[in-house]
Amino acid sequence: ARRHALVRRAVAVENIGRITCICTDKTGTLTEGRLQLAHVLPTDGVAVARLLHAAAGASGPDLGDPVDAAIVARAGAVGTVATFPFNETRRRQVGLIDGSNGRRAVMKGAPETVMACCALGPDDATALSARLSRLAAEGHKVLACAERPVDADATAEPDDGFTFLGFLAFEDPLRAGVADAVAAARRLGIRVIMLTGDHPATAVAIAAELGLGDDHPSVREGDAVIADDAPLPDVIARCLPSQKLALVQRLQAQGEITAVTGDGINDVPALRAADVGIAMGERGTRAARDAGAIVLLDDNFSTLVGAIAEGRQLFANLRASFAFLLIVHIPLVLTAALLPLAGEPLPYLPMVIVLLELAIHPLALLAFQQASAEGKGAPATRGTRIFDRVHIAWLLAAGLVTTAAVSVGWLLNVDASVGQARATVAGLLLALAVGSAAGLSGLRGALARRAIAAVAVGGFGMLGWAPGAALLEVDALGMTAIPSMAAMLLGAAGLGIAMRRSRPARG
């Protein structure tokens, strides 16, 4: 939650690090979601006030939609007799309003939809389409408005006979840092597909600003994408929430591990079908938040990319931690089993094993807490395992080599004293733990360095002949210097004392 991402299902922590494709909404996720009415563009002979009045009359009464809020902030509220709301299929909103000239039906919506309801000649339609394309290419969200008179007692929505009034062009700034987040996703090997209900030209302009598709994004409309099996473009314009499910299923059939964002009730099927459903916390409906495995508390795409990087690093940390445990335990288990089979005494007494584990397991926990590093982490495949064949072969080879080294350490010391041999192999295992932890963690992070240093001091102390013991004058964590405790805890006959007695007397 401190990073503005709330995980609702534990499996999402694993899956998010394996994501290969993100299907993200534009408005409110890539952009700020605060639309501003930038341009009011009436047609010839239509006053700006008339266009704004019609737009306000076709706006919702609760102003929950940012488009409606921007219009009413500019034009003021207009009372309506009846309202026929916008939805993704109709792509228009109509209101019935009363005025000095009688009752009128006013409409605003997608330009293509509004123009289809108007009586336009071929030349007018061509000119308006060209103007629309120019506005959309500048990255504006463009709506069109129209009106027509109706009977004084009319309550039904008319479908045609409207007079075209003009365009409204809105601006929705990109969120700060979102272009960098898109670039970071690309470096992580993640494809980003932008879904929007906007005009294709508007969508391409925004996508190019974000850096999608190497600054030359491909775009298709949602209906066309669903109708065939062609490769998915970088941008899907005029995309309906109901089409998200089909897009997610197609990506999964291609082997992609998908994340999809959503905020509405219509997004729920896609959120549930995706490998990781990402619900919006600020503007999302309760149904969407309940369906999402992760909730973005700030609705920010940058937060999502950061969560993916964290998930990948978590996987990498777990892999390193498990590798460390295996590298240390393979020689421990093999020498404990094979040396007695060869007729040697038990190399480890129970208390020695307890002491070793008290050092090894904290190292596994503390030394592998690396912060997220861009580009590191889980390979992006659905069947990824924590260890593949190469890792397993490497771990087995390392385990056999270290087993041989520990066995040699035992054989070189057992003739002198069984206690000395036991202390030696215990110290060798601790030295192996310290070296493995340092190598696998790269000594990144103060916590890792402190944990490794603490175990190193104890390990070198247990190895009475190691540099740490010479410097610190402590043996086996300060316990082998007392023969009775050494015998109880390590089964060693005071290795440090024995070694000091063997040194020449100081004059």
Short mmCIF file of C-alpha atoms in Angstrom, two decimals:
data_model
loop_
_atom_site.label_atom_id
_atom_site.label_comp_id
_atom_site.label_asym_id
_atom_site.label_seq_id
_atom_site.Cartn_x
_atom_site.Cartn_y
_atom_site.Cartn_z
CA ALA A 1 0.00 0.00 0.00
CA ARG A 2 2.92 2.36 0.62
CA ARG A 3 3.69 2.08 -3.10
CA HIS A 4 0.05 2.70 -4.08
CA ALA A 5 -0.64 -0.92 -5.07
CA LEU A 6 -2.91 -3.12 -2.95
CA VAL A 7 -2.57 -6.88 -3.53
CA ARG A 8 -5.89 -8.63 -2.98
CA ARG A 9 -4.82 -12.14 -4.04
CA ALA A 10 -1.49 -13.68 -3.04
CA VAL A 11 -1.02 -15.46 -6.38
CA ALA A 12 -0.77 -12.05 -8.04
CA VAL A 13 2.58 -11.48 -6.32
CA GLU A 14 4.02 -14.39 -8.30
CA ASN A 15 2.18 -13.75 -11.55
CA ILE A 16 2.92 -10.05 -11.78
CA GLY A 17 6.63 -10.73 -12.13
CA ARG A 18 5.95 -12.92 -15.18
CA ILE A 19 3.78 -10.50 -17.11
CA THR A 20 4.69 -10.17 -20.78
CA CYS A 21 1.86 -7.93 -22.00
CA ILE A 22 -0.14 -5.10 -20.43
CA CYS A 23 -3.48 -4.02 -21.87
CA THR A 24 -4.07 -0.60 -20.35
CA ASP A 25 -6.77 2.00 -20.59
CA LYS A 26 -5.68 5.45 -21.71
CA THR A 27 -7.88 7.86 -19.79
CA GLY A 28 -6.96 8.15 -16.13
CA THR A 29 -4.19 5.56 -16.29
CA LEU A 30 -1.81 6.89 -18.92
CA THR A 31 -3.33 10.36 -18.71
CA GLU A 32 -4.40 12.41 -15.71
CA GLY A 33 -8.09 11.87 -16.43
CA ARG A 34 -8.81 15.59 -15.97
CA LEU A 35 -10.23 16.64 -19.33
CA GLN A 36 -10.11 20.31 -20.22
CA LEU A 37 -12.22 21.88 -22.96
CA ALA A 38 -9.50 23.36 -25.13
CA HIS A 39 -11.36 24.36 -28.31
CA VAL A 40 -15.01 25.13 -29.15
CA LEU A 41 -15.35 24.95 -32.93
CA PRO A 42 -18.84 25.74 -34.27
CA THR A 43 -19.70 25.35 -37.92
CA ASP A 44 -20.41 28.38 -40.09
CA GLY A 45 -23.40 30.35 -38.89
CA VAL A 46 -23.52 28.73 -35.43
CA ALA A 47 -22.66 30.80 -32.37
CA VAL A 48 -20.27 29.47 -29.74
CA ALA A 49 -22.94 29.95 -27.06
CA ARG A 50 -25.43 27.85 -29.02
CA LEU A 51 -22.93 25.01 -29.39
CA LEU A 52 -22.02 25.10 -25.69
CA HIS A 53 -25.68 25.24 -24.62
CA ALA A 54 -26.46 22.14 -26.69
CA ALA A 55 -23.43 20.34 -25.27
CA ALA A 56 -24.45 21.17 -21.70
CA GLY A 57 -28.01 19.99 -22.36
CA ALA A 58 -26.64 16.64 -23.53
CA SER A 59 -24.46 16.23 -20.42
CA GLY A 60 -25.30 14.01 -17.47
CA PRO A 61 -26.84 15.50 -14.35
CA ASP A 62 -24.38 14.04 -11.83
CA LEU A 63 -21.22 15.28 -13.60
CA GLY A 64 -19.36 12.10 -12.71
CA ASP A 65 -17.97 11.95 -16.23
CA PRO A 66 -14.94 14.24 -16.75
CA VAL A 67 -16.23 15.26 -20.20
CA ASP A 68 -19.55 16.42 -18.79
CA ALA A 69 -17.80 18.20 -15.93
CA ALA A 70 -15.55 20.11 -18.35
CA ILE A 71 -18.52 21.16 -20.50
CA VAL A 72 -20.67 22.35 -17.61
CA ALA A 73 -17.72 24.20 -16.09
CA ARG A 74 -17.52 26.22 -19.30
CA ALA A 75 -21.19 26.54 -20.30
CA GLY A 76 -23.09 26.22 -17.04
CA ALA A 77 -25.76 23.66 -16.20
CA VAL A 78 -28.83 23.27 -18.40
CA GLY A 79 -32.04 21.64 -17.17
CA THR A 80 -33.37 18.74 -19.18
CA VAL A 81 -36.79 17.18 -19.61
CA ALA A 82 -35.31 13.77 -20.36
CA THR A 83 -31.83 12.31 -20.81
CA PHE A 84 -30.76 9.34 -22.91
CA PRO A 85 -27.30 8.49 -21.55
CA PHE A 86 -24.12 7.65 -23.36
CA ASN A 87 -22.89 4.08 -23.54
CA GLU A 88 -20.16 2.33 -25.49
CA THR A 89 -22.57 0.93 -28.06
CA ARG A 90 -24.58 4.10 -28.75
CA ARG A 91 -21.57 6.43 -28.47
CA ARG A 92 -23.87 9.40 -28.03
CA GLN A 93 -25.88 11.17 -25.35
CA VAL A 94 -29.15 13.01 -26.00
CA GLY A 95 -31.11 15.40 -23.85
CA LEU A 96 -34.52 17.02 -24.34
CA ILE A 97 -34.52 20.67 -23.28
CA ASP A 98 -37.15 23.41 -23.30
CA GLY A 99 -36.38 26.93 -24.44
CA SER A 100 -37.87 30.05 -25.99
CA ASN A 101 -38.00 28.26 -29.34
CA GLY A 102 -39.80 25.23 -27.93
CA ARG A 103 -38.50 21.79 -27.07
CA ARG A 104 -35.31 20.60 -28.71
CA ALA A 105 -33.30 17.42 -28.75
CA VAL A 106 -29.59 18.08 -28.26
CA MET A 107 -26.90 15.48 -28.90
CA LYS A 108 -23.20 15.06 -28.21
CA GLY A 109 -21.01 12.04 -28.84
CA ALA A 110 -18.49 10.41 -31.13
CA PRO A 111 -18.22 12.56 -34.27
CA GLU A 112 -18.96 9.68 -36.64
CA THR A 113 -22.12 8.80 -34.70
CA VAL A 114 -23.37 12.38 -34.50
CA MET A 115 -22.65 13.08 -38.16
CA ALA A 116 -24.59 9.95 -39.16
CA CYS A 117 -27.67 11.41 -37.42
CA CYS A 118 -27.41 14.73 -39.31
CA ALA A 119 -28.59 15.72 -42.76
CA LEU A 120 -25.19 16.46 -44.35
CA GLY A 121 -24.32 16.71 -48.00
CA PRO A 122 -21.27 14.85 -49.36
CA ASP A 123 -19.11 17.99 -49.46
CA ASP A 124 -20.04 19.00 -45.92
CA ALA A 125 -19.34 15.51 -44.62
CA THR A 126 -15.94 15.45 -46.33
CA ALA A 127 -14.97 18.86 -44.95
CA LEU A 128 -16.05 17.93 -41.42
CA SER A 129 -14.17 14.63 -41.57
CA ALA A 130 -11.01 16.43 -42.64
CA ARG A 131 -11.37 18.90 -39.77
CA LEU A 132 -11.95 16.03 -37.36
CA SER A 133 -8.81 14.26 -38.56
CA ARG A 134 -6.69 17.37 -38.01
CA LEU A 135 -7.96 17.82 -34.46
CA ALA A 136 -7.51 14.14 -33.63
CA ALA A 137 -3.97 14.11 -35.05
CA GLU A 138 -3.09 16.83 -32.54
CA GLY A 139 -4.03 14.44 -29.73
CA HIS A 140 -7.39 16.00 -28.87
CA LYS A 141 -10.37 13.99 -27.73
CA VAL A 142 -13.06 15.27 -30.10
CA LEU A 143 -16.82 15.24 -29.62
CA ALA A 144 -19.48 16.55 -31.99
CA CYS A 145 -22.77 18.25 -31.14
CA ALA A 146 -26.08 18.54 -32.97
CA GLU A 147 -29.68 19.55 -32.31
CA ARG A 148 -33.17 19.35 -33.79
CA PRO A 149 -36.64 20.61 -32.83
CA VAL A 150 -39.15 18.11 -31.44
CA ASP A 151 -42.81 18.24 -30.46
CA ALA A 152 -43.62 20.10 -27.28
CA ASP A 153 -44.79 16.90 -25.60
CA ALA A 154 -42.06 14.65 -27.04
CA THR A 155 -40.34 12.27 -24.61
CA ALA A 156 -38.73 9.81 -27.03
CA GLU A 157 -35.23 10.06 -28.45
CA PRO A 158 -35.05 10.94 -32.16
CA ASP A 159 -32.51 9.15 -34.33
CA ASP A 160 -32.16 11.48 -37.31
CA GLY A 161 -32.95 14.89 -38.71
CA PHE A 162 -30.35 16.69 -36.56
CA THR A 163 -28.48 19.85 -37.53
CA PHE A 164 -24.73 19.62 -37.04
CA LEU A 165 -23.45 22.38 -34.71
CA GLY A 166 -19.71 21.80 -34.40
CA PHE A 167 -16.85 20.12 -32.55
CA LEU A 168 -15.56 20.25 -28.99
CA ALA A 169 -11.86 19.44 -28.57
CA PHE A 170 -10.59 18.29 -25.17
CA GLU A 171 -7.09 17.89 -23.78
CA ASP A 172 -6.08 15.30 -21.20
CA PRO A 173 -2.40 15.67 -20.20
CA LEU A 174 -0.22 12.62 -19.83
CA ARG A 175 0.63 11.65 -16.27
CA ALA A 176 4.06 12.73 -15.13
CA GLY A 177 6.57 9.93 -15.63
CA VAL A 178 4.29 7.68 -17.66
CA ALA A 179 6.46 7.88 -20.79
CA ASP A 180 9.44 6.76 -18.69
CA ALA A 181 7.31 3.92 -17.31
CA VAL A 182 6.42 2.79 -20.84
CA ALA A 183 10.13 2.83 -21.72
CA ALA A 184 10.90 0.85 -18.55
CA ALA A 185 8.27 -1.72 -19.52
CA ARG A 186 9.92 -2.08 -22.92
CA ARG A 187 13.31 -2.65 -21.27
CA LEU A 188 11.70 -5.33 -19.11
CA GLY A 189 10.53 -7.05 -22.29
CA ILE A 190 6.88 -6.20 -21.68
CA ARG A 191 4.59 -5.19 -24.50
CA VAL A 192 2.12 -2.38 -23.77
CA ILE A 193 -1.17 -2.22 -25.70
CA MET A 194 -3.23 0.93 -25.23
CA LEU A 195 -7.01 0.57 -25.24
CA THR A 196 -9.14 3.65 -25.77
CA GLY A 197 -12.54 4.69 -27.00
CA ASP A 198 -11.03 7.68 -28.80
CA HIS A 199 -10.73 8.33 -32.53
CA PRO A 200 -7.83 6.37 -34.09
CA ALA A 201 -5.91 9.53 -34.96
CA THR A 202 -6.21 10.80 -31.38
CA ALA A 203 -5.06 7.44 -30.06
CA VAL A 204 -2.03 7.36 -32.36
CA ALA A 205 -0.99 10.88 -31.36
CA ILE A 206 -1.10 10.01 -27.66
CA ALA A 207 0.65 6.67 -28.23
CA ALA A 208 3.46 8.35 -30.16
CA GLU A 209 3.92 10.83 -27.32
CA LEU A 210 4.18 7.88 -24.93
CA GLY A 211 6.73 6.11 -27.10
CA LEU A 212 4.59 3.08 -27.91
CA GLY A 213 5.60 1.08 -30.95
CA ASP A 214 9.03 2.72 -31.16
CA ASP A 215 7.34 6.08 -31.76
CA HIS A 216 5.46 4.68 -34.79
CA PRO A 217 2.52 2.90 -33.16
CA SER A 218 0.17 0.73 -35.17
CA VAL A 219 -3.55 1.28 -34.60
CA ARG A 220 -6.80 -0.49 -35.45
CA GLU A 221 -10.34 -0.12 -34.25
CA GLY A 222 -11.77 -2.61 -31.79
CA ASP A 223 -14.40 -4.05 -34.13
CA ALA A 224 -11.78 -4.79 -36.79
CA VAL A 225 -9.42 -6.40 -34.29
CA ILE A 226 -12.11 -8.72 -32.97
CA ALA A 227 -13.25 -9.65 -36.48
CA ASP A 228 -9.96 -11.26 -37.59
CA ASP A 229 -6.88 -13.04 -36.28
CA ALA A 230 -4.28 -10.51 -37.42
CA PRO A 231 -1.50 -9.60 -34.95
CA LEU A 232 -2.68 -7.14 -32.33
CA PRO A 233 -1.61 -3.52 -32.88
CA ASP A 234 0.01 -1.20 -30.33
CA VAL A 235 -3.21 0.81 -30.02
CA ILE A 236 -6.81 -0.33 -30.20
CA ALA A 237 -9.10 2.64 -30.79
CA ARG A 238 -12.88 2.73 -30.43
CA CYS A 239 -12.41 -0.19 -28.07
CA LEU A 240 -15.40 -1.32 -26.01
CA PRO A 241 -14.99 -2.72 -22.49
CA SER A 242 -16.89 -5.80 -23.64
CA GLN A 243 -14.12 -6.45 -26.20
CA LYS A 244 -11.39 -6.62 -23.57
CA LEU A 245 -12.23 -10.21 -22.67
CA ALA A 246 -11.72 -11.41 -26.24
CA LEU A 247 -8.41 -9.54 -26.43
CA VAL A 248 -7.17 -11.10 -23.19
CA GLN A 249 -8.17 -14.59 -24.33
CA ARG A 250 -6.40 -14.12 -27.66
CA LEU A 251 -3.19 -12.99 -25.97
CA GLN A 252 -3.30 -15.92 -23.56
CA ALA A 253 -3.82 -18.33 -26.45
CA GLN A 254 -0.61 -16.91 -27.94
CA GLY A 255 1.26 -17.73 -24.72
CA GLU A 256 1.32 -14.20 -23.32
CA ILE A 257 0.98 -13.60 -19.59
CA THR A 258 -1.38 -10.68 -19.45
CA ALA A 259 -2.27 -7.86 -17.14
CA VAL A 260 -5.35 -5.79 -17.93
CA THR A 261 -6.58 -2.60 -16.31
CA GLY A 262 -10.22 -1.78 -15.74
CA ASP A 263 -12.51 0.48 -13.76
CA GLY A 264 -16.09 -0.34 -14.76
CA ILE A 265 -18.62 -3.11 -14.38
CA ASN A 266 -18.14 -4.06 -18.04
CA ASP A 267 -14.43 -4.64 -17.33
CA VAL A 268 -15.10 -7.36 -14.73
CA PRO A 269 -14.94 -10.40 -17.12
CA ALA A 270 -11.59 -9.25 -18.52
CA LEU A 271 -10.21 -8.51 -15.05
CA ARG A 272 -11.10 -12.02 -13.92
CA ALA A 273 -9.80 -13.72 -17.06
CA ALA A 274 -6.43 -11.94 -17.09
CA ASP A 275 -3.44 -13.49 -15.37
CA VAL A 276 -3.34 -10.31 -13.28
CA GLY A 277 -6.40 -8.06 -13.22
CA ILE A 278 -5.52 -4.49 -12.27
CA ALA A 279 -8.44 -2.45 -10.91
CA MET A 280 -8.40 1.30 -10.51
CA GLY A 281 -8.73 2.44 -6.92
CA GLU A 282 -9.63 6.11 -7.42
CA ARG A 283 -12.23 5.96 -10.15
CA GLY A 284 -13.00 2.23 -10.27
CA THR A 285 -16.37 0.76 -9.38
CA ARG A 286 -16.66 -1.61 -6.45
CA ALA A 287 -17.32 -4.49 -8.84
CA ALA A 288 -14.05 -3.80 -10.67
CA ARG A 289 -12.09 -3.53 -7.43
CA ASP A 290 -13.56 -6.83 -6.22
CA ALA A 291 -12.63 -8.54 -9.50
CA GLY A 292 -9.07 -7.22 -9.65
CA ALA A 293 -6.18 -9.15 -8.13
CA ILE A 294 -4.36 -5.85 -7.57
CA VAL A 295 -5.84 -2.41 -6.97
CA LEU A 296 -3.85 0.65 -8.05
CA LEU A 297 -4.66 3.18 -5.36
CA ASP A 298 -3.48 6.09 -7.53
CA ASP A 299 -4.67 4.73 -10.93
CA ASN A 300 -1.14 5.35 -12.24
CA PHE A 301 0.51 3.24 -14.95
CA SER A 302 3.92 3.97 -13.43
CA THR A 303 2.80 2.20 -10.26
CA LEU A 304 1.92 -0.89 -12.30
CA VAL A 305 5.33 -1.05 -14.01
CA GLY A 306 7.03 -0.57 -10.64
CA ALA A 307 5.00 -3.46 -9.21
CA ILE A 308 6.10 -5.69 -12.10
CA ALA A 309 9.75 -4.83 -11.46
CA GLU A 310 9.27 -5.63 -7.77
CA GLY A 311 7.64 -8.95 -8.66
CA ARG A 312 10.51 -9.91 -10.93
CA GLN A 313 13.07 -8.99 -8.29
CA LEU A 314 11.15 -11.02 -5.71
CA PHE A 315 11.41 -14.05 -7.99
CA ALA A 316 15.14 -13.42 -8.47
CA ASN A 317 15.66 -13.05 -4.72
CA LEU A 318 13.80 -16.30 -4.03
CA ARG A 319 15.84 -18.11 -6.66
CA ALA A 320 19.11 -16.85 -5.18
CA SER A 321 18.00 -17.72 -1.65
CA PHE A 322 17.00 -21.27 -2.60
CA ALA A 323 20.24 -21.72 -4.56
CA PHE A 324 22.20 -20.60 -1.50
CA LEU A 325 20.39 -23.09 0.75
CA LEU A 326 21.05 -25.94 -1.67
CA ILE A 327 24.72 -25.06 -2.17
CA VAL A 328 25.29 -25.16 1.59
CA HIS A 329 23.08 -28.13 2.43
CA ILE A 330 24.23 -30.51 -0.32
CA PRO A 331 27.74 -30.91 1.19
CA LEU A 332 26.26 -30.92 4.70
CA VAL A 333 23.90 -33.79 3.92
CA LEU A 334 26.31 -35.76 1.74
CA THR A 335 29.23 -35.63 4.17
CA ALA A 336 26.94 -36.45 7.09
CA ALA A 337 25.78 -39.56 5.21
CA LEU A 338 28.87 -40.69 3.28
CA LEU A 339 31.64 -40.27 5.86
CA PRO A 340 30.04 -42.63 8.40
CA LEU A 341 29.36 -45.11 5.58
CA ALA A 342 33.10 -45.03 4.88
CA GLY A 343 33.81 -45.95 8.49
CA GLU A 344 34.53 -42.45 9.77
CA PRO A 345 33.07 -41.02 13.00
CA LEU A 346 30.01 -38.79 12.81
CA PRO A 347 31.25 -35.46 11.41
CA TYR A 348 28.47 -33.38 12.98
CA LEU A 349 26.99 -33.65 16.43
CA PRO A 350 23.40 -32.41 16.88
CA MET A 351 24.42 -29.12 18.49
CA VAL A 352 26.82 -28.42 15.62
CA ILE A 353 23.98 -28.79 13.14
CA VAL A 354 21.84 -26.45 15.25
CA LEU A 355 24.61 -23.84 15.24
CA LEU A 356 25.11 -24.19 11.50
CA GLU A 357 21.41 -23.77 10.81
CA LEU A 358 21.26 -20.75 13.12
CA ALA A 359 23.81 -19.12 10.83
CA ILE A 360 22.62 -20.42 7.45
CA HIS A 361 18.91 -19.63 7.62
CA PRO A 362 19.24 -16.00 8.77
CA LEU A 363 21.69 -15.54 5.90
CA ALA A 364 19.14 -16.94 3.46
CA LEU A 365 16.59 -14.48 4.81
CA LEU A 366 18.68 -11.34 5.20
CA ALA A 367 21.28 -11.52 2.44
CA PHE A 368 18.74 -11.67 -0.41
CA GLN A 369 16.63 -8.57 0.13
CA GLN A 370 17.80 -6.68 -2.94
CA ALA A 371 15.75 -3.77 -4.18
CA SER A 372 14.19 -4.08 -7.63
CA ALA A 373 16.71 -3.88 -10.43
CA GLU A 374 15.39 -3.05 -13.88
CA GLY A 375 15.55 -5.90 -16.34
CA LYS A 376 16.23 -8.60 -13.75
CA GLY A 377 13.92 -11.33 -12.64
CA ALA A 378 11.74 -14.09 -13.88
CA PRO A 379 12.02 -15.25 -17.48
CA ALA A 380 8.84 -14.26 -19.25
CA THR A 381 7.26 -17.61 -19.95
CA ARG A 382 4.15 -19.21 -18.54
CA GLY A 383 5.96 -22.46 -17.61
CA THR A 384 8.92 -20.86 -15.88
CA ARG A 385 10.25 -22.86 -12.95
CA ILE A 386 12.44 -21.54 -10.19
CA PHE A 387 15.30 -23.78 -11.43
CA ASP A 388 15.70 -24.95 -15.00
CA ARG A 389 18.01 -27.75 -16.16
CA VAL A 390 21.03 -25.46 -16.37
CA HIS A 391 20.49 -24.23 -12.82
CA ILE A 392 20.03 -27.78 -11.52
CA ALA A 393 23.21 -28.99 -13.25
CA TRP A 394 25.15 -26.04 -11.87
CA LEU A 395 23.86 -26.60 -8.34
CA LEU A 396 24.70 -30.31 -8.45
CA ALA A 397 28.20 -29.61 -9.72
CA ALA A 398 28.78 -26.98 -7.04
CA GLY A 399 27.41 -29.34 -4.40
CA LEU A 400 29.71 -32.18 -5.42
CA VAL A 401 32.79 -29.94 -5.50
CA THR A 402 32.07 -28.50 -2.07
CA THR A 403 31.30 -31.98 -0.72
CA ALA A 404 34.73 -33.09 -1.88
CA ALA A 405 36.36 -30.03 -0.29
CA VAL A 406 34.66 -30.60 3.07
CA SER A 407 35.56 -34.31 2.96
CA VAL A 408 39.20 -33.47 2.34
CA GLY A 409 39.12 -31.06 5.27
CA TRP A 410 37.82 -33.86 7.46
CA LEU A 411 40.39 -36.42 6.30
CA LEU A 412 43.30 -34.02 6.79
CA ASN A 413 42.36 -33.36 10.41
CA VAL A 414 40.74 -36.55 11.71
CA ASP A 415 44.05 -38.29 12.41
CA ALA A 416 45.07 -35.48 14.73
CA SER A 417 41.77 -35.30 16.59
CA VAL A 418 38.12 -36.08 15.85
CA GLY A 419 37.17 -32.89 17.67
CA GLN A 420 39.55 -30.86 15.52
CA ALA A 421 38.12 -32.46 12.38
CA ARG A 422 34.57 -31.68 13.47
CA ALA A 423 35.41 -28.05 14.17
CA THR A 424 37.20 -27.81 10.81
CA VAL A 425 34.33 -29.12 8.67
CA ALA A 426 31.85 -26.96 10.58
CA GLY A 427 34.01 -23.94 9.91
CA LEU A 428 34.41 -24.89 6.26
CA LEU A 429 30.65 -25.08 5.86
CA LEU A 430 30.23 -21.66 7.44
CA ALA A 431 32.96 -20.27 5.19
CA LEU A 432 31.09 -21.81 2.24
CA ALA A 433 27.88 -20.15 3.45
CA VAL A 434 29.58 -16.77 3.73
CA GLY A 435 31.20 -17.04 0.31
CA SER A 436 28.02 -18.27 -1.38
CA ALA A 437 25.91 -15.54 0.20
CA ALA A 438 28.42 -12.88 -0.83
CA GLY A 439 28.62 -14.18 -4.39
CA LEU A 440 24.91 -14.70 -4.96
CA SER A 441 23.84 -11.43 -3.33
CA GLY A 442 26.64 -9.33 -4.78
CA LEU A 443 26.87 -7.69 -1.33
CA ARG A 444 24.14 -5.30 -2.45
CA GLY A 445 22.39 -3.65 0.47
CA ALA A 446 23.60 -2.75 3.95
CA LEU A 447 21.47 -5.50 5.52
CA ALA A 448 23.12 -8.18 3.37
CA ARG A 449 26.62 -6.90 4.16
CA ARG A 450 25.95 -6.81 7.91
CA ALA A 451 24.43 -10.29 7.95
CA ILE A 452 27.29 -11.80 5.96
CA ALA A 453 29.89 -10.03 8.09
CA ALA A 454 28.28 -11.27 11.31
CA VAL A 455 28.30 -14.88 10.15
CA ALA A 456 31.85 -14.49 8.80
CA VAL A 457 33.12 -13.47 12.23
CA GLY A 458 31.54 -16.53 13.80
CA GLY A 459 32.70 -18.81 11.03
CA PHE A 460 36.30 -17.69 11.13
CA GLY A 461 36.21 -17.92 14.89
CA MET A 462 35.11 -21.54 14.64
CA LEU A 463 37.99 -22.21 12.25
CA GLY A 464 40.66 -21.56 14.84
CA TRP A 465 43.36 -21.17 12.19
CA ALA A 466 41.51 -18.61 10.01
CA PRO A 467 42.43 -14.87 9.87
CA GLY A 468 39.34 -13.91 11.83
CA ALA A 469 40.43 -15.95 14.80
CA ALA A 470 43.93 -14.54 14.69
CA LEU A 471 42.56 -11.02 14.75
CA LEU A 472 39.74 -11.46 17.22
CA GLU A 473 41.29 -14.12 19.48
CA VAL A 474 37.94 -15.93 19.63
CA ASP A 475 37.30 -19.52 18.63
CA ALA A 476 33.99 -21.14 17.67
CA LEU A 477 31.84 -18.15 18.63
CA GLY A 478 33.84 -17.83 21.86
CA MET A 479 32.99 -21.35 23.00
CA THR A 480 35.84 -23.62 21.89
CA ALA A 481 38.18 -21.76 24.22
CA ILE A 482 36.44 -23.54 27.11
CA PRO A 483 37.11 -27.28 26.75
CA SER A 484 33.97 -28.40 28.58
CA MET A 485 31.67 -26.24 26.44
CA ALA A 486 33.55 -27.23 23.31
CA ALA A 487 33.03 -30.87 24.12
CA MET A 488 29.32 -30.30 24.77
CA LEU A 489 28.56 -28.02 21.82
CA LEU A 490 31.07 -28.90 19.13
CA GLY A 491 32.48 -32.22 20.18
CA ALA A 492 35.88 -30.54 19.85
CA ALA A 493 38.67 -30.77 22.37
CA GLY A 494 39.26 -27.06 22.57
CA LEU A 495 40.63 -26.53 19.07
CA GLY A 496 41.78 -23.01 19.78
CA ILE A 497 43.59 -23.99 22.99
CA ALA A 498 45.18 -26.96 21.28
CA MET A 499 46.44 -24.76 18.46
CA ARG A 500 47.76 -22.11 20.84
CA ARG A 501 49.61 -24.79 22.81
CA SER A 502 51.28 -25.93 19.62
CA ARG A 503 52.65 -22.45 18.93
CA PRO A 504 56.26 -21.70 19.95
CA ALA A 505 56.62 -20.07 23.36
CA ARG A 506 57.04 -16.36 23.25
CA GLY A 507 60.31 -15.14 24.72
#
